[in-house]
mmCIF file of C-alpha atoms in Angstrom:
data_model
loop_
_atom_site.group_PDB
_atom_site.id
_atom_site.type_symbol
_atom_site.label_atom_id
_atom_site.label_comp_id
_atom_site.label_asym_id
_atom_site.label_seq_id
_atom_site.Cartn_x
_atom_site.Cartn_y
_atom_site.Cartn_z
ATOM 1 C CA ASN A 28 -172.769 -191.182 51.442
ATOM 2 C CA ALA A 29 -174.662 -193.664 49.158
ATOM 3 C CA GLY A 30 -175.884 -195.484 51.960
ATOM 4 C CA VAL A 31 -176.848 -199.113 51.158
ATOM 5 C CA THR A 32 -176.728 -200.181 47.419
ATOM 6 C CA GLN A 33 -177.465 -203.222 45.824
ATOM 7 C CA THR A 34 -176.517 -204.654 42.378
ATOM 8 C CA PRO A 35 -178.239 -205.863 40.156
ATOM 9 C CA LYS A 36 -181.628 -204.028 40.301
ATOM 10 C CA PHE A 37 -183.534 -206.660 38.353
ATOM 11 C CA ARG A 38 -182.477 -210.180 37.045
ATOM 12 C CA VAL A 39 -184.325 -212.910 35.086
ATOM 13 C CA LEU A 40 -182.703 -216.227 35.587
ATOM 14 C CA LYS A 41 -183.521 -219.727 34.164
ATOM 15 C CA THR A 42 -183.803 -222.659 36.438
ATOM 16 C CA GLY A 43 -180.540 -223.982 37.442
ATOM 17 C CA GLN A 44 -178.426 -220.744 36.743
ATOM 18 C CA SER A 45 -176.432 -219.216 39.397
ATOM 19 C CA MET A 46 -175.887 -215.662 40.182
ATOM 20 C CA THR A 47 -174.431 -213.497 42.923
ATOM 21 C CA LEU A 48 -176.285 -210.350 44.491
ATOM 22 C CA LEU A 49 -174.078 -207.707 46.001
ATOM 23 C CA CYS A 50 -174.591 -205.622 48.588
ATOM 24 C CA ALA A 51 -172.649 -202.445 49.669
ATOM 25 C CA GLN A 52 -172.531 -199.995 52.421
ATOM 26 C CA ASP A 53 -170.411 -196.996 53.052
ATOM 27 C CA MET A 54 -171.379 -196.387 56.954
ATOM 28 C CA ASN A 55 -168.858 -198.783 58.482
ATOM 29 C CA HIS A 56 -171.820 -200.783 59.721
ATOM 30 C CA GLU A 57 -170.928 -204.076 61.586
ATOM 31 C CA TYR A 58 -173.927 -205.849 60.977
ATOM 32 C CA MET A 59 -175.599 -206.745 57.567
ATOM 33 C CA TYR A 60 -178.418 -209.003 56.546
ATOM 34 C CA TRP A 61 -180.196 -210.297 53.624
ATOM 35 C CA TYR A 62 -184.102 -210.391 53.591
ATOM 36 C CA ARG A 63 -186.334 -211.912 50.917
ATOM 37 C CA GLN A 64 -190.007 -210.414 50.642
ATOM 38 C CA ASP A 65 -192.853 -212.208 49.142
ATOM 39 C CA PRO A 66 -196.516 -211.532 48.772
ATOM 40 C CA GLY A 67 -198.436 -212.111 52.046
ATOM 41 C CA MET A 68 -195.168 -213.052 53.899
ATOM 42 C CA GLY A 69 -193.411 -210.146 54.971
ATOM 43 C CA LEU A 70 -189.642 -209.838 54.976
ATOM 44 C CA ARG A 71 -187.752 -213.086 56.086
ATOM 45 C CA LEU A 72 -184.267 -213.294 57.249
ATOM 46 C CA ILE A 73 -181.939 -215.439 54.913
ATOM 47 C CA HIS A 74 -178.577 -214.857 56.242
ATOM 48 C CA TYR A 75 -176.839 -212.429 58.329
ATOM 49 C CA SER A 76 -173.354 -211.230 59.311
ATOM 50 C CA VAL A 77 -172.094 -209.631 62.741
ATOM 51 C CA GLY A 78 -168.696 -208.727 61.150
ATOM 52 C CA GLU A 79 -166.304 -209.201 58.502
ATOM 53 C CA GLY A 80 -165.583 -212.746 58.162
ATOM 54 C CA THR A 81 -168.486 -214.101 59.865
ATOM 55 C CA THR A 82 -172.030 -215.341 58.333
ATOM 56 C CA ALA A 83 -174.838 -217.194 59.917
ATOM 57 C CA LYS A 84 -178.032 -218.726 58.885
ATOM 58 C CA GLY A 85 -181.431 -216.734 59.387
ATOM 59 C CA GLU A 86 -184.873 -218.403 58.987
ATOM 60 C CA VAL A 87 -184.911 -219.213 55.230
ATOM 61 C CA PRO A 88 -181.371 -220.002 54.445
ATOM 62 C CA ASP A 89 -181.666 -223.457 52.208
ATOM 63 C CA GLY A 90 -180.508 -222.639 48.535
ATOM 64 C CA TYR A 91 -178.500 -219.449 49.387
ATOM 65 C CA ASN A 92 -174.941 -218.956 50.343
ATOM 66 C CA VAL A 93 -173.261 -215.712 51.538
ATOM 67 C CA SER A 94 -169.930 -214.252 52.006
ATOM 68 C CA ARG A 95 -168.473 -211.013 53.830
ATOM 69 C CA LEU A 96 -164.883 -210.796 52.937
ATOM 70 C CA LYS A 97 -164.979 -207.066 53.416
ATOM 71 C CA LYS A 98 -166.769 -205.256 56.047
ATOM 72 C CA GLN A 99 -168.505 -203.192 53.476
ATOM 73 C CA ASN A 100 -169.704 -205.881 51.220
ATOM 74 C CA PHE A 101 -172.173 -208.809 51.843
ATOM 75 C CA LEU A 102 -172.582 -211.145 48.960
ATOM 76 C CA LEU A 103 -175.744 -213.487 48.551
ATOM 77 C CA GLY A 104 -175.185 -216.374 46.048
ATOM 78 C CA LEU A 105 -177.693 -218.756 44.422
ATOM 79 C CA GLU A 106 -175.891 -221.806 43.206
ATOM 80 C CA SER A 107 -178.913 -223.396 41.298
ATOM 81 C CA ALA A 108 -181.697 -221.039 41.147
ATOM 82 C CA ALA A 109 -185.490 -222.554 41.511
ATOM 83 C CA PRO A 110 -188.695 -220.722 40.579
ATOM 84 C CA SER A 111 -189.380 -220.646 44.461
ATOM 85 C CA GLN A 112 -186.527 -218.045 44.765
ATOM 86 C CA THR A 113 -188.451 -215.669 42.777
ATOM 87 C CA SER A 114 -188.822 -212.783 45.153
ATOM 88 C CA VAL A 115 -187.688 -209.386 45.954
ATOM 89 C CA TYR A 116 -184.296 -209.447 47.895
ATOM 90 C CA PHE A 117 -183.293 -206.615 50.333
ATOM 91 C CA CYS A 118 -179.986 -205.929 52.072
ATOM 92 C CA ALA A 119 -179.815 -204.225 55.384
ATOM 93 C CA SER A 120 -177.037 -202.946 57.645
ATOM 94 C CA ILE A 121 -177.095 -201.485 61.179
ATOM 95 C CA GLN A 122 -174.509 -200.443 63.463
ATOM 96 C CA GLY A 123 -174.452 -202.321 66.920
ATOM 97 C CA GLY A 124 -176.204 -200.327 69.473
ATOM 98 C CA VAL A 125 -178.223 -198.318 67.398
ATOM 99 C CA GLU A 126 -181.823 -199.108 66.574
ATOM 100 C CA THR A 127 -182.265 -197.977 62.862
ATOM 101 C CA GLN A 128 -181.581 -200.631 59.971
ATOM 102 C CA TYR A 129 -180.846 -199.120 56.691
ATOM 103 C CA PHE A 130 -182.162 -200.916 53.762
ATOM 104 C CA GLY A 131 -181.132 -201.064 50.209
ATOM 105 C CA PRO A 132 -183.164 -200.423 47.215
ATOM 106 C CA GLY A 133 -183.738 -204.156 46.491
ATOM 107 C CA THR A 134 -183.147 -206.445 43.661
ATOM 108 C CA ARG A 135 -186.082 -208.141 41.920
ATOM 109 C CA LEU A 136 -185.444 -211.689 40.897
ATOM 110 C CA LEU A 137 -187.477 -213.805 38.440
ATOM 111 C CA VAL A 138 -186.511 -217.511 37.992
ATOM 112 C CA LEU A 139 -188.423 -219.201 35.116
ATOM 113 C CA ARG B 24 -199.013 -218.464 64.668
ATOM 114 C CA LYS B 25 -197.017 -215.700 63.189
ATOM 115 C CA GLU B 26 -194.563 -213.891 65.484
ATOM 116 C CA VAL B 27 -195.891 -210.392 64.266
ATOM 117 C CA GLU B 28 -199.596 -210.034 63.157
ATOM 118 C CA GLN B 29 -201.120 -207.338 61.357
ATOM 119 C CA ASP B 30 -204.379 -206.558 59.544
ATOM 120 C CA PRO B 31 -203.507 -206.444 55.919
ATOM 121 C CA GLY B 32 -205.991 -203.895 55.030
ATOM 122 C CA PRO B 33 -206.326 -202.017 52.675
ATOM 123 C CA PHE B 34 -207.591 -199.061 54.842
ATOM 124 C CA ASN B 35 -209.265 -196.556 52.549
ATOM 125 C CA VAL B 36 -209.532 -193.165 54.229
ATOM 126 C CA PRO B 37 -210.319 -189.674 52.744
ATOM 127 C CA GLU B 38 -207.743 -186.944 53.404
ATOM 128 C CA GLY B 39 -207.974 -185.314 56.615
ATOM 129 C CA ALA B 40 -209.057 -188.502 58.383
ATOM 130 C CA THR B 41 -207.465 -190.226 61.398
ATOM 131 C CA VAL B 42 -206.747 -193.824 60.879
ATOM 132 C CA ALA B 43 -205.277 -196.339 63.512
ATOM 133 C CA PHE B 44 -203.387 -199.656 62.616
ATOM 134 C CA ASN B 45 -202.717 -202.540 65.260
ATOM 135 C CA CYS B 46 -200.329 -205.303 65.745
ATOM 136 C CA THR B 47 -199.864 -207.952 68.126
ATOM 137 C CA TYR B 48 -196.470 -209.944 68.568
ATOM 138 C CA SER B 49 -196.075 -213.387 70.314
ATOM 139 C CA ASN B 50 -192.539 -213.284 71.728
ATOM 140 C CA SER B 51 -192.904 -211.784 75.305
ATOM 141 C CA ALA B 52 -189.184 -211.281 75.416
ATOM 142 C CA SER B 53 -189.220 -208.822 72.523
ATOM 143 C CA GLN B 54 -187.239 -205.834 73.362
ATOM 144 C CA SER B 55 -187.669 -203.077 70.867
ATOM 145 C CA PHE B 56 -190.611 -201.887 68.762
ATOM 146 C CA PHE B 57 -190.876 -200.018 65.455
ATOM 147 C CA TRP B 58 -193.237 -199.066 62.706
ATOM 148 C CA TYR B 59 -191.554 -198.885 59.144
ATOM 149 C CA ARG B 60 -193.162 -197.490 56.210
ATOM 150 C CA GLN B 61 -192.738 -198.985 52.566
ATOM 151 C CA ASP B 62 -193.838 -197.500 49.264
ATOM 152 C CA CYS B 63 -194.889 -199.525 46.407
ATOM 153 C CA ARG B 64 -191.666 -201.326 44.898
ATOM 154 C CA LYS B 65 -189.470 -199.570 47.413
ATOM 155 C CA GLU B 66 -187.333 -200.673 50.363
ATOM 156 C CA PRO B 67 -188.706 -200.241 54.051
ATOM 157 C CA LYS B 68 -187.804 -197.171 55.863
ATOM 158 C CA LEU B 69 -188.049 -196.564 59.716
ATOM 159 C CA LEU B 70 -191.034 -194.360 60.335
ATOM 160 C CA MET B 71 -190.659 -194.673 64.379
ATOM 161 C CA SER B 72 -189.579 -196.409 67.293
ATOM 162 C CA VAL B 73 -192.271 -197.484 69.727
ATOM 163 C CA TYR B 74 -191.914 -196.737 73.525
ATOM 164 C CA SER B 75 -193.789 -198.171 76.462
ATOM 165 C CA SER B 76 -194.623 -194.421 77.455
ATOM 166 C CA GLY B 77 -196.052 -193.741 73.771
ATOM 167 C CA ASN B 78 -194.255 -191.355 71.489
ATOM 168 C CA GLU B 79 -195.551 -188.799 68.891
ATOM 169 C CA ASP B 80 -193.744 -187.511 65.811
ATOM 170 C CA GLY B 81 -195.864 -184.750 64.290
ATOM 171 C CA ARG B 82 -199.290 -186.433 62.989
ATOM 172 C CA PHE B 83 -197.837 -189.955 64.010
ATOM 173 C CA THR B 84 -198.474 -191.503 67.503
ATOM 174 C CA ALA B 85 -197.261 -194.823 68.355
ATOM 175 C CA GLN B 86 -198.263 -196.775 71.621
ATOM 176 C CA LEU B 87 -196.908 -199.930 73.129
ATOM 177 C CA ASN B 88 -198.783 -202.355 75.526
ATOM 178 C CA ARG B 89 -196.318 -204.896 76.798
ATOM 179 C CA ALA B 90 -198.892 -206.705 78.906
ATOM 180 C CA SER B 91 -201.144 -207.254 76.022
ATOM 181 C CA GLN B 92 -198.262 -207.647 73.379
ATOM 182 C CA TYR B 93 -199.787 -205.068 71.328
ATOM 183 C CA ILE B 94 -198.532 -202.052 69.373
ATOM 184 C CA SER B 95 -200.689 -199.225 67.612
ATOM 185 C CA LEU B 96 -200.008 -196.460 65.284
ATOM 186 C CA LEU B 97 -202.309 -193.451 65.025
ATOM 187 C CA ILE B 98 -202.117 -191.193 61.862
ATOM 188 C CA ARG B 99 -204.004 -187.784 62.252
ATOM 189 C CA ASP B 100 -204.958 -185.647 59.301
ATOM 190 C CA SER B 101 -204.038 -188.087 56.788
ATOM 191 C CA LYS B 102 -202.205 -186.711 53.633
ATOM 192 C CA LEU B 103 -202.243 -188.247 50.093
ATOM 193 C CA SER B 104 -198.566 -188.901 50.706
ATOM 194 C CA ASP B 105 -199.186 -191.029 53.702
ATOM 195 C CA SER B 106 -200.393 -193.689 51.112
ATOM 196 C CA ALA B 107 -198.029 -196.748 51.748
ATOM 197 C CA THR B 108 -197.656 -200.246 53.498
ATOM 198 C CA TYR B 109 -196.996 -199.718 57.199
ATOM 199 C CA LEU B 110 -194.831 -202.656 58.692
ATOM 200 C CA CYS B 111 -194.870 -203.584 62.489
ATOM 201 C CA VAL B 112 -191.509 -204.782 63.316
ATOM 202 C CA VAL B 113 -190.372 -206.443 66.429
ATOM 203 C CA ARG B 114 -186.691 -206.962 67.783
ATOM 204 C CA GLY B 115 -186.006 -209.931 70.028
ATOM 205 C CA ASN B 116 -183.137 -210.461 72.649
ATOM 206 C CA THR B 117 -180.955 -212.159 70.101
ATOM 207 C CA GLY B 118 -177.369 -210.884 70.067
ATOM 208 C CA PHE B 119 -177.385 -210.000 66.264
ATOM 209 C CA GLN B 120 -180.361 -207.565 66.177
ATOM 210 C CA LYS B 121 -182.766 -209.555 64.439
ATOM 211 C CA LEU B 122 -185.741 -207.847 63.405
ATOM 212 C CA VAL B 123 -189.224 -209.912 62.790
ATOM 213 C CA PHE B 124 -191.481 -207.956 60.398
ATOM 214 C CA GLY B 125 -195.321 -208.137 59.981
ATOM 215 C CA THR B 126 -196.696 -208.437 56.599
ATOM 216 C CA GLY B 127 -197.792 -204.954 56.677
ATOM 217 C CA THR B 128 -201.121 -202.713 56.524
ATOM 218 C CA ARG B 129 -201.720 -201.048 53.492
ATOM 219 C CA LEU B 130 -203.264 -197.486 53.534
ATOM 220 C CA LEU B 131 -204.828 -195.624 50.868
ATOM 221 C CA VAL B 132 -205.565 -191.895 51.348
ATOM 222 C CA SER B 133 -207.828 -190.465 48.801
ATOM 223 C CA PRO B 134 -208.592 -186.791 47.948
#
């Protein structure tokens, strides 16, 4: 089992460029989440999904879109990157009724 | 006010010391409580769940006081490898298992 994987690990974007972050899990988990982590802010929930084909907004959804076409994949898109989106992005997944959230290794994004 | 508040530290302790971290949460409807550990530039990993009766896992003891909305983590006989950031995490009563994270307390254990 690879657990939760994220691609890419690191990316530099220019303001206005777009990109997609991929999260994949091989544990057949129903719930998947995208967080961002900034200094002094803790992890904040961007979007989440409670199952294939469903997505919902978290605390800080503006500037991001998501899709969950397959149960094992959760994509996070930035349509027009801004410097404020410079952050570390973590994906996580959990099986319903179980307490432990499993995190991916993170994607470091720098927007210039 | 933040939903989950922690002292950011850092806590600098020598090997073998006992150290305690505290955390408060604001949502009285919170249902589950956890401590996560995060190493530098790595993802958070579950350290232990926290129960009202208190629970222990080796050198680690966690306590929950629902009346005061207060969570604690005690580490005994600190090791160099305990150096990390410890995140206090709370799950509310929503249907999608939302976790709310504190900003973390940094621990540095020195020889």
